[in-house]
Amino acid sequence: MTHTVVKEKDVNLEEYPFSSEADEKERIKEDISLTIGDLHGNSLKLFWILVKQNALKLNPIDGRTPKQLYERFVAIYKTPADQLTKADLEEFNRILDGASLNRLAMLRLIGDELADRGQNDYFTLKILKRLGDAGVRTEILLSNHSAEFLDNHHRGSLKKPEDLLGDENARSMHNLGTLLERGLVDSEEITSIVKDHYLPALKAISYSIDNTVQPPRLTLYTHAPVGIETIRSLADLYGIPYDDSSIDRLCRTIDQINERVHQDLSEHSVHDHHRGFLEEWTMGLGSIAIPHDLPLLRLMWNRGDVDKQMAEKPGEQQSLYGIELPMQQNGYQLALVHGHDGPSKKIFSDDKEVTDETSYLPNMYNTDNDLGKRELTGDFHLVASKDTPAPLALRQVPVQMHAVLYRLDEGLRTPPVFTAREWHQRFIDAQLAEFARIDNNQGMSSAIARSKESLINFMSIYQVPYKKGEDIVDFSMRVAESNRGYASRIETFKSQSIQEDKTIASDNLARAALKDIKQFIETSDWQVGKWGSRTKIEVNGKMKPIPGHLYEIYKKCSEAENGGNPTQLMQSIHGIAEKALQPKFKLFESYRERYQSTMEVYKVIERDTRNLLKP
């Protein structure tokens, strides 16, 4: 397996993950995907992982260090829901909004992130929103605990939720209900996060592809341990042709399943799909395997050890159980990453070769661990990978597009803040560079040393004497305090620098946004109508048809890579999106349907760029 299992022993979630600044220097790369096992409804576990893996960087606020901010979140997290205050929630949001997020190829949550034994789903949902706003692509696997949250959300009963798990086993959801009941959290805010960030990220099955090995490897990701038998049953349930004759065709089958599951979950309660679900199967004295003909339930609840026993038990029911996951088929390798079943060392306690990721088959890997389930201490592991993630579904593209433009807007609205001393340092650096340039032009050697002397002599005209050995920045600050003329010069420098910084930041942020938009166009599947499209782009050596206005946007993105002004190109893209949204001629009214899949994308681009970079 090309994945790397990242392990941490004796973790304490109450402690800041880094013992020194040196530990924080290594930053994850943008092409890394992280797959995190069961969160057990514990937002602190998610927060700790994101900080530890350098996906989220806490920034100082009001003089408080990242360590102090982390410890403050721990205190807020541990506060009982009936004792939390509005000020606590506001402070949590300030800490979260003030953090920086590194770009990941993918953040994948194996499940049980909501409605579990943790403290409060409010914190988890807000973290997911922050990730989405920052453009961190996130996938969440449908799971048994989170299904209870979705069911209550669908029925509008989150204030006083009901579930099949029991209050303690779904404590995080019940504590969110307490905040809603107390009026500390607005139900519309939760609905908005679920609609805009949670549901678009939700999948029944995820996958990634590694083309660097031969034969290529397809890795599947599900909450509970299952195999291709469950994919086959899901396809049959939804009337989708099942085809695993190649990686691409099996992935296409999975994509169609995910779209149908997403559609169902948007329109119905999760429990509507349990079809034969019996509470005693999963609760109480023990668990029982879920047969193949209940595939959606099997994805959320199947227990691999019991499933294996049922598959080996003689009788006519034997064929309804068992995990089918060949090491290789039809010219490609297969692997599965799952959670749900508990730590491997508890399941396979008699096996001397057990590792944290051991599972039922050699090509299966378990990500579940007990950290954060009942205790805030313990061992932990996750899976890191450079595999190619699944392409964005069309419903996900508007969300990701908004995240790109939100990040651009956020960057422009929150310029870096400098202290008075830092401004004087910048001014001195600029003046030293200018004096050095003058001295160099005059053919003088030791330009920097002479320029410092020249600058001190120049500053002395403001009638404030220089103290021998004094730091030149301290001298500058002392001159500004005593002389209005010099202070005015510093203010003029600040105004000019802020404008210059804004121009540079606009160009850099816009260039990054254009790069992301170009990538979305390349990696997303676009509907182009029954006769296809004349406008095509080349992706990985193949010509890909895309809608005409997207092609125009794509060309503008490409111009940025060839030296075009990114700010002006972003404004041009706004005009293209605006044009795309204009009504079509009556003659083409009957063919308008082919554009519907991209209309939401055009709406996002037009709305989010309307005033973004205009002078």
PDB file of C-alpha atoms in Angstrom, residues 21-242:
ATOM      1  CA  GLU A  21       8.361  26.360  18.026  1.00  0.00           C
ATOM      2  CA  ALA A  22      10.880  24.111  16.248  1.00  0.00           C
ATOM      3  CA  ASP A  23       8.287  21.311  16.214  1.00  0.00           C
ATOM      4  CA  GLU A  24       5.909  23.537  14.230  1.00  0.00           C
ATOM      5  CA  LYS A  25       8.243  24.372  11.356  1.00  0.00           C
ATOM      6  CA  GLU A  26       7.450  21.421   9.121  1.00  0.00           C
ATOM      7  CA  ARG A  27       4.366  22.188   7.030  1.00  0.00           C
ATOM      8  CA  ILE A  28       2.390  19.549   5.168  1.00  0.00           C
ATOM      9  CA  LYS A  29       2.431  19.718   1.407  1.00  0.00           C
ATOM     10  CA  GLU A  30      -0.610  20.571  -0.677  1.00  0.00           C
ATOM     11  CA  ASP A  31      -0.639  17.203  -2.456  1.00  0.00           C
ATOM     12  CA  ILE A  32      -1.129  15.154   0.730  1.00  0.00           C
ATOM     13  CA  SER A  33      -4.470  13.545   1.576  1.00  0.00           C
ATOM     14  CA  LEU A  34      -5.267  12.723   5.198  1.00  0.00           C
ATOM     15  CA  THR A  35      -7.766  10.031   6.160  1.00  0.00           C
ATOM     16  CA  ILE A  36      -8.868  10.263   9.796  1.00  0.00           C
ATOM     17  CA  GLY A  37     -10.606   7.383  11.540  1.00  0.00           C
ATOM     18  CA  ASP A  38     -13.694   7.561  13.754  1.00  0.00           C
ATOM     19  CA  LEU A  39     -13.889  10.922  15.556  1.00  0.00           C
ATOM     20  CA  HIS A  40     -16.435   9.644  18.112  1.00  0.00           C
ATOM     21  CA  GLY A  41     -18.194  13.016  17.967  1.00  0.00           C
ATOM     22  CA  ASN A  42     -15.101  14.605  19.504  1.00  0.00           C
ATOM     23  CA  SER A  43     -14.346  18.015  17.968  1.00  0.00           C
ATOM     24  CA  LEU A  44     -11.261  18.354  20.176  1.00  0.00           C
ATOM     25  CA  LYS A  45      -9.813  15.237  18.542  1.00  0.00           C
ATOM     26  CA  LEU A  46     -10.399  16.760  15.095  1.00  0.00           C
ATOM     27  CA  PHE A  47      -8.926  20.080  16.236  1.00  0.00           C
ATOM     28  CA  TRP A  48      -5.852  18.404  17.744  1.00  0.00           C
ATOM     29  CA  ILE A  49      -5.233  16.366  14.585  1.00  0.00           C
ATOM     30  CA  LEU A  50      -5.539  19.396  12.313  1.00  0.00           C
ATOM     31  CA  VAL A  51      -3.110  21.381  14.480  1.00  0.00           C
ATOM     32  CA  LYS A  52      -0.691  18.458  14.907  1.00  0.00           C
ATOM     33  CA  GLN A  53      -0.660  17.651  11.192  1.00  0.00           C
ATOM     34  CA  ASN A  54      -0.159  21.354  10.432  1.00  0.00           C
ATOM     35  CA  ALA A  55      -3.379  21.541   8.442  1.00  0.00           C
ATOM     36  CA  LEU A  56      -4.541  24.275  10.822  1.00  0.00           C
ATOM     37  CA  LYS A  57      -2.221  26.896  12.304  1.00  0.00           C
ATOM     38  CA  LEU A  58      -3.365  28.949  15.273  1.00  0.00           C
ATOM     39  CA  ASN A  59      -2.391  32.602  15.067  1.00  0.00           C
ATOM     40  CA  PRO A  60      -1.832  34.852  18.112  1.00  0.00           C
ATOM     41  CA  ILE A  61      -4.862  36.867  19.206  1.00  0.00           C
ATOM     42  CA  ASP A  62      -4.781  39.739  21.710  1.00  0.00           C
ATOM     43  CA  GLY A  63      -1.269  38.810  22.765  1.00  0.00           C
ATOM     44  CA  ARG A  64      -2.188  35.166  23.467  1.00  0.00           C
ATOM     45  CA  THR A  65       0.078  32.508  21.990  1.00  0.00           C
ATOM     46  CA  PRO A  66      -1.188  29.563  19.904  1.00  0.00           C
ATOM     47  CA  LYS A  67      -0.623  27.309  22.931  1.00  0.00           C
ATOM     48  CA  GLN A  68      -2.778  29.562  25.114  1.00  0.00           C
ATOM     49  CA  LEU A  69      -5.508  29.683  22.455  1.00  0.00           C
ATOM     50  CA  TYR A  70      -5.503  25.899  22.166  1.00  0.00           C
ATOM     51  CA  GLU A  71      -5.789  25.547  25.942  1.00  0.00           C
ATOM     52  CA  ARG A  72      -8.667  28.017  25.911  1.00  0.00           C
ATOM     53  CA  PHE A  73     -10.525  25.894  23.361  1.00  0.00           C
ATOM     54  CA  VAL A  74      -9.936  22.835  25.558  1.00  0.00           C
ATOM     55  CA  ALA A  75     -11.573  24.685  28.465  1.00  0.00           C
ATOM     56  CA  ILE A  76     -14.529  25.731  26.290  1.00  0.00           C
ATOM     57  CA  TYR A  77     -14.883  22.196  24.899  1.00  0.00           C
ATOM     58  CA  LYS A  78     -14.993  20.647  28.364  1.00  0.00           C
ATOM     59  CA  THR A  79     -17.577  23.103  29.695  1.00  0.00           C
ATOM     60  CA  PRO A  80     -20.986  21.378  30.079  1.00  0.00           C
ATOM     61  CA  ALA A  81     -23.529  22.514  27.473  1.00  0.00           C
ATOM     62  CA  ASP A  82     -25.844  23.908  30.134  1.00  0.00           C
ATOM     63  CA  GLN A  83     -23.008  26.110  31.450  1.00  0.00           C
ATOM     64  CA  LEU A  84     -21.607  27.438  28.163  1.00  0.00           C
ATOM     65  CA  THR A  85     -22.156  31.144  27.519  1.00  0.00           C
ATOM     66  CA  LYS A  86     -22.544  33.252  24.408  1.00  0.00           C
ATOM     67  CA  ALA A  87     -19.116  34.713  25.185  1.00  0.00           C
ATOM     68  CA  ASP A  88     -17.595  31.194  25.193  1.00  0.00           C
ATOM     69  CA  LEU A  89     -18.971  30.445  21.734  1.00  0.00           C
ATOM     70  CA  GLU A  90     -17.896  33.827  20.397  1.00  0.00           C
ATOM     71  CA  GLU A  91     -14.382  33.267  21.719  1.00  0.00           C
ATOM     72  CA  PHE A  92     -14.232  29.804  20.121  1.00  0.00           C
ATOM     73  CA  ASN A  93     -15.281  31.299  16.790  1.00  0.00           C
ATOM     74  CA  ARG A  94     -12.648  34.047  17.093  1.00  0.00           C
ATOM     75  CA  ILE A  95      -9.951  31.424  17.681  1.00  0.00           C
ATOM     76  CA  LEU A  96     -11.167  29.363  14.730  1.00  0.00           C
ATOM     77  CA  ASP A  97     -11.641  32.284  12.338  1.00  0.00           C
ATOM     78  CA  GLY A  98      -8.203  33.645  13.237  1.00  0.00           C
ATOM     79  CA  ALA A  99      -6.475  30.397  12.306  1.00  0.00           C
ATOM     80  CA  SER A 100      -4.710  29.784   8.998  1.00  0.00           C
ATOM     81  CA  LEU A 101      -5.384  26.622   7.030  1.00  0.00           C
ATOM     82  CA  ASN A 102      -2.870  24.847   4.851  1.00  0.00           C
ATOM     83  CA  ARG A 103      -4.042  23.406   1.584  1.00  0.00           C
ATOM     84  CA  LEU A 104      -4.545  19.634   1.509  1.00  0.00           C
ATOM     85  CA  ALA A 105      -5.296  17.521  -1.528  1.00  0.00           C
ATOM     86  CA  MET A 106      -8.028  15.971   0.598  1.00  0.00           C
ATOM     87  CA  LEU A 107      -9.242  15.652   4.181  1.00  0.00           C
ATOM     88  CA  ARG A 108     -11.277  12.474   4.488  1.00  0.00           C
ATOM     89  CA  LEU A 109     -13.261  11.619   7.628  1.00  0.00           C
ATOM     90  CA  ILE A 110     -14.100   7.927   7.977  1.00  0.00           C
ATOM     91  CA  GLY A 111     -17.178   8.815  10.036  1.00  0.00           C
ATOM     92  CA  ASP A 112     -18.820   9.083  13.471  1.00  0.00           C
ATOM     93  CA  GLU A 113     -17.913  12.774  13.529  1.00  0.00           C
ATOM     94  CA  LEU A 114     -21.383  13.679  14.855  1.00  0.00           C
ATOM     95  CA  ALA A 115     -23.913  12.236  17.334  1.00  0.00           C
ATOM     96  CA  ASP A 116     -21.340  10.270  19.316  1.00  0.00           C
ATOM     97  CA  ARG A 117     -19.698  10.336  22.742  1.00  0.00           C
ATOM     98  CA  GLY A 118     -17.910  13.696  22.344  1.00  0.00           C
ATOM     99  CA  GLN A 119     -18.969  16.979  23.898  1.00  0.00           C
ATOM    100  CA  ASN A 120     -20.802  19.028  21.262  1.00  0.00           C
ATOM    101  CA  ASP A 121     -21.552  18.826  17.547  1.00  0.00           C
ATOM    102  CA  TYR A 122     -21.634  22.628  17.322  1.00  0.00           C
ATOM    103  CA  PHE A 123     -17.838  22.785  17.479  1.00  0.00           C
ATOM    104  CA  THR A 124     -17.411  20.024  14.877  1.00  0.00           C
ATOM    105  CA  LEU A 125     -19.821  21.666  12.437  1.00  0.00           C
ATOM    106  CA  LYS A 126     -18.082  25.022  12.817  1.00  0.00           C
ATOM    107  CA  ILE A 127     -14.683  23.423  12.150  1.00  0.00           C
ATOM    108  CA  LEU A 128     -16.098  21.770   9.024  1.00  0.00           C
ATOM    109  CA  LYS A 129     -17.432  25.147   7.884  1.00  0.00           C
ATOM    110  CA  ARG A 130     -14.059  26.793   8.467  1.00  0.00           C
ATOM    111  CA  LEU A 131     -12.354  24.062   6.458  1.00  0.00           C
ATOM    112  CA  GLY A 132     -14.850  24.527   3.636  1.00  0.00           C
ATOM    113  CA  ASP A 133     -14.530  28.317   3.627  1.00  0.00           C
ATOM    114  CA  ALA A 134     -10.748  27.952   3.402  1.00  0.00           C
ATOM    115  CA  GLY A 135     -11.013  25.652   0.390  1.00  0.00           C
ATOM    116  CA  VAL A 136      -9.880  22.481   2.156  1.00  0.00           C
ATOM    117  CA  ARG A 137     -11.534  19.727   0.162  1.00  0.00           C
ATOM    118  CA  THR A 138     -13.307  17.444   2.630  1.00  0.00           C
ATOM    119  CA  GLU A 139     -15.079  14.116   2.263  1.00  0.00           C
ATOM    120  CA  ILE A 140     -17.169  12.527   5.016  1.00  0.00           C
ATOM    121  CA  LEU A 141     -18.172   8.870   4.941  1.00  0.00           C
ATOM    122  CA  LEU A 142     -21.756   8.006   5.860  1.00  0.00           C
ATOM    123  CA  SER A 143     -21.696   6.327   9.280  1.00  0.00           C
ATOM    124  CA  ASN A 144     -24.020   4.925  11.932  1.00  0.00           C
ATOM    125  CA  HIS A 145     -23.629   7.724  14.494  1.00  0.00           C
ATOM    126  CA  SER A 146     -23.797  10.588  12.008  1.00  0.00           C
ATOM    127  CA  ALA A 147     -26.886   8.969  10.490  1.00  0.00           C
ATOM    128  CA  GLU A 148     -28.677   9.776  13.753  1.00  0.00           C
ATOM    129  CA  PHE A 149     -27.725  13.440  13.381  1.00  0.00           C
ATOM    130  CA  LEU A 150     -28.953  13.485   9.772  1.00  0.00           C
ATOM    131  CA  ASP A 151     -32.221  11.830  10.777  1.00  0.00           C
ATOM    132  CA  ASN A 152     -32.912  14.410  13.481  1.00  0.00           C
ATOM    133  CA  HIS A 153     -31.871  17.264  11.213  1.00  0.00           C
ATOM    134  CA  HIS A 154     -34.235  16.006   8.506  1.00  0.00           C
ATOM    135  CA  ARG A 155     -37.113  15.760  11.004  1.00  0.00           C
ATOM    136  CA  GLY A 156     -36.312  19.167  12.498  1.00  0.00           C
ATOM    137  CA  SER A 157     -35.847  17.653  15.950  1.00  0.00           C
ATOM    138  CA  LEU A 158     -32.268  18.650  16.807  1.00  0.00           C
ATOM    139  CA  LYS A 159     -33.471  20.722  19.761  1.00  0.00           C
ATOM    140  CA  LYS A 160     -34.809  17.572  21.380  1.00  0.00           C
ATOM    141  CA  PRO A 161     -33.243  14.749  19.398  1.00  0.00           C
ATOM    142  CA  GLU A 162     -34.304  11.136  19.434  1.00  0.00           C
ATOM    143  CA  ASP A 163     -31.953   8.352  18.415  1.00  0.00           C
ATOM    144  CA  LEU A 164     -31.345   4.599  18.453  1.00  0.00           C
ATOM    145  CA  LEU A 165     -28.049   4.932  20.273  1.00  0.00           C
ATOM    146  CA  GLY A 166     -28.945   6.274  23.707  1.00  0.00           C
ATOM    147  CA  ASP A 167     -28.154   9.690  25.155  1.00  0.00           C
ATOM    148  CA  GLU A 168     -24.570   8.901  26.192  1.00  0.00           C
ATOM    149  CA  ASN A 169     -23.695   7.267  22.884  1.00  0.00           C
ATOM    150  CA  ALA A 170     -24.999  10.327  21.004  1.00  0.00           C
ATOM    151  CA  ARG A 171     -24.062  12.917  23.645  1.00  0.00           C
ATOM    152  CA  SER A 172     -22.514  15.415  21.199  1.00  0.00           C
ATOM    153  CA  MET A 173     -25.830  15.752  19.349  1.00  0.00           C
ATOM    154  CA  HIS A 174     -27.864  16.083  22.545  1.00  0.00           C
ATOM    155  CA  ASN A 175     -25.504  18.795  23.798  1.00  0.00           C
ATOM    156  CA  LEU A 176     -25.976  20.682  20.529  1.00  0.00           C
ATOM    157  CA  GLY A 177     -29.696  20.375  21.224  1.00  0.00           C
ATOM    158  CA  THR A 178     -29.109  22.023  24.610  1.00  0.00           C
ATOM    159  CA  LEU A 179     -27.410  25.013  22.928  1.00  0.00           C
ATOM    160  CA  LEU A 180     -30.289  25.293  20.458  1.00  0.00           C
ATOM    161  CA  GLU A 181     -32.840  25.031  23.247  1.00  0.00           C
ATOM    162  CA  ARG A 182     -31.044  27.758  25.247  1.00  0.00           C
ATOM    163  CA  GLY A 183     -30.953  30.075  22.228  1.00  0.00           C
ATOM    164  CA  LEU A 184     -27.134  30.240  22.178  1.00  0.00           C
ATOM    165  CA  VAL A 185     -27.074  28.752  18.676  1.00  0.00           C
ATOM    166  CA  ASP A 186     -29.437  29.622  15.839  1.00  0.00           C
ATOM    167  CA  SER A 187     -31.017  26.616  14.123  1.00  0.00           C
ATOM    168  CA  GLU A 188     -30.720  28.455  10.797  1.00  0.00           C
ATOM    169  CA  GLU A 189     -26.946  28.557  11.236  1.00  0.00           C
ATOM    170  CA  ILE A 190     -26.846  24.773  11.709  1.00  0.00           C
ATOM    171  CA  THR A 191     -29.133  24.259   8.710  1.00  0.00           C
ATOM    172  CA  SER A 192     -26.869  26.469   6.585  1.00  0.00           C
ATOM    173  CA  ILE A 193     -23.722  24.545   7.576  1.00  0.00           C
ATOM    174  CA  VAL A 194     -25.378  21.197   6.898  1.00  0.00           C
ATOM    175  CA  LYS A 195     -26.670  22.372   3.511  1.00  0.00           C
ATOM    176  CA  ASP A 196     -23.575  24.227   2.321  1.00  0.00           C
ATOM    177  CA  HIS A 197     -20.741  22.229   3.872  1.00  0.00           C
ATOM    178  CA  TYR A 198     -21.784  18.918   5.400  1.00  0.00           C
ATOM    179  CA  LEU A 199     -24.090  17.346   2.811  1.00  0.00           C
ATOM    180  CA  PRO A 200     -21.921  18.287  -0.201  1.00  0.00           C
ATOM    181  CA  ALA A 201     -18.993  16.489   1.477  1.00  0.00           C
ATOM    182  CA  LEU A 202     -20.997  13.378   2.418  1.00  0.00           C
ATOM    183  CA  LYS A 203     -20.379  10.142   0.497  1.00  0.00           C
ATOM    184  CA  ALA A 204     -21.395   6.530   0.846  1.00  0.00           C
ATOM    185  CA  ILE A 205     -18.066   5.365  -0.625  1.00  0.00           C
ATOM    186  CA  SER A 206     -14.895   7.277  -1.369  1.00  0.00           C
ATOM    187  CA  TYR A 207     -11.922   6.194  -3.465  1.00  0.00           C
ATOM    188  CA  SER A 208      -8.466   7.213  -4.612  1.00  0.00           C
ATOM    189  CA  ILE A 209      -6.181   5.964  -7.374  1.00  0.00           C
ATOM    190  CA  ASP A 210      -2.445   5.314  -7.410  1.00  0.00           C
ATOM    191  CA  ASN A 211      -1.077   5.218 -10.957  1.00  0.00           C
ATOM    192  CA  THR A 212       2.555   5.160  -9.789  1.00  0.00           C
ATOM    193  CA  VAL A 213       2.403   1.377  -9.218  1.00  0.00           C
ATOM    194  CA  GLN A 214       1.764  -1.439 -11.665  1.00  0.00           C
ATOM    195  CA  PRO A 215      -0.871  -2.632 -11.864  1.00  0.00           C
ATOM    196  CA  PRO A 216      -2.548   0.611 -10.710  1.00  0.00           C
ATOM    197  CA  ARG A 217      -4.245   0.517  -7.320  1.00  0.00           C
ATOM    198  CA  LEU A 218      -7.788   1.567  -6.445  1.00  0.00           C
ATOM    199  CA  THR A 219      -8.294   2.234  -2.725  1.00  0.00           C
ATOM    200  CA  LEU A 220     -11.859   2.293  -1.430  1.00  0.00           C
ATOM    201  CA  TYR A 221     -12.928   4.085   1.767  1.00  0.00           C
ATOM    202  CA  THR A 222     -16.025   3.192   3.782  1.00  0.00           C
ATOM    203  CA  HIS A 223     -17.071   3.628   7.399  1.00  0.00           C
ATOM    204  CA  ALA A 224     -17.705  -0.039   8.201  1.00  0.00           C
ATOM    205  CA  PRO A 225     -15.604  -2.892   6.779  1.00  0.00           C
ATOM    206  CA  VAL A 226     -17.183  -4.088   3.523  1.00  0.00           C
ATOM    207  CA  GLY A 227     -16.056  -5.041   0.015  1.00  0.00           C
ATOM    208  CA  ILE A 228     -17.161  -4.896  -3.581  1.00  0.00           C
ATOM    209  CA  GLU A 229     -20.112  -7.140  -2.724  1.00  0.00           C
ATOM    210  CA  THR A 230     -21.692  -4.100  -1.028  1.00  0.00           C
ATOM    211  CA  ILE A 231     -20.977  -1.834  -4.000  1.00  0.00           C
ATOM    212  CA  ARG A 232     -22.636  -4.426  -6.229  1.00  0.00           C
ATOM    213  CA  SER A 233     -25.692  -4.564  -3.950  1.00  0.00           C
ATOM    214  CA  LEU A 234     -25.935  -0.750  -3.816  1.00  0.00           C
ATOM    215  CA  ALA A 235     -25.833  -0.586  -7.619  1.00  0.00           C
ATOM    216  CA  ASP A 236     -28.617  -3.177  -7.751  1.00  0.00           C
ATOM    217  CA  LEU A 237     -30.633  -1.233  -5.139  1.00  0.00           C
ATOM    218  CA  TYR A 238     -30.514   1.936  -7.241  1.00  0.00           C
ATOM    219  CA  GLY A 239     -30.830   0.281 -10.643  1.00  0.00           C
ATOM    220  CA  ILE A 240     -27.308   1.309 -11.664  1.00  0.00           C
ATOM    221  CA  PRO A 241     -25.361  -0.995 -14.020  1.00  0.00           C
ATOM    222  CA  TYR A 242     -22.476  -2.494 -12.028  1.00  0.00           C
TER     223      TYR A 242
END
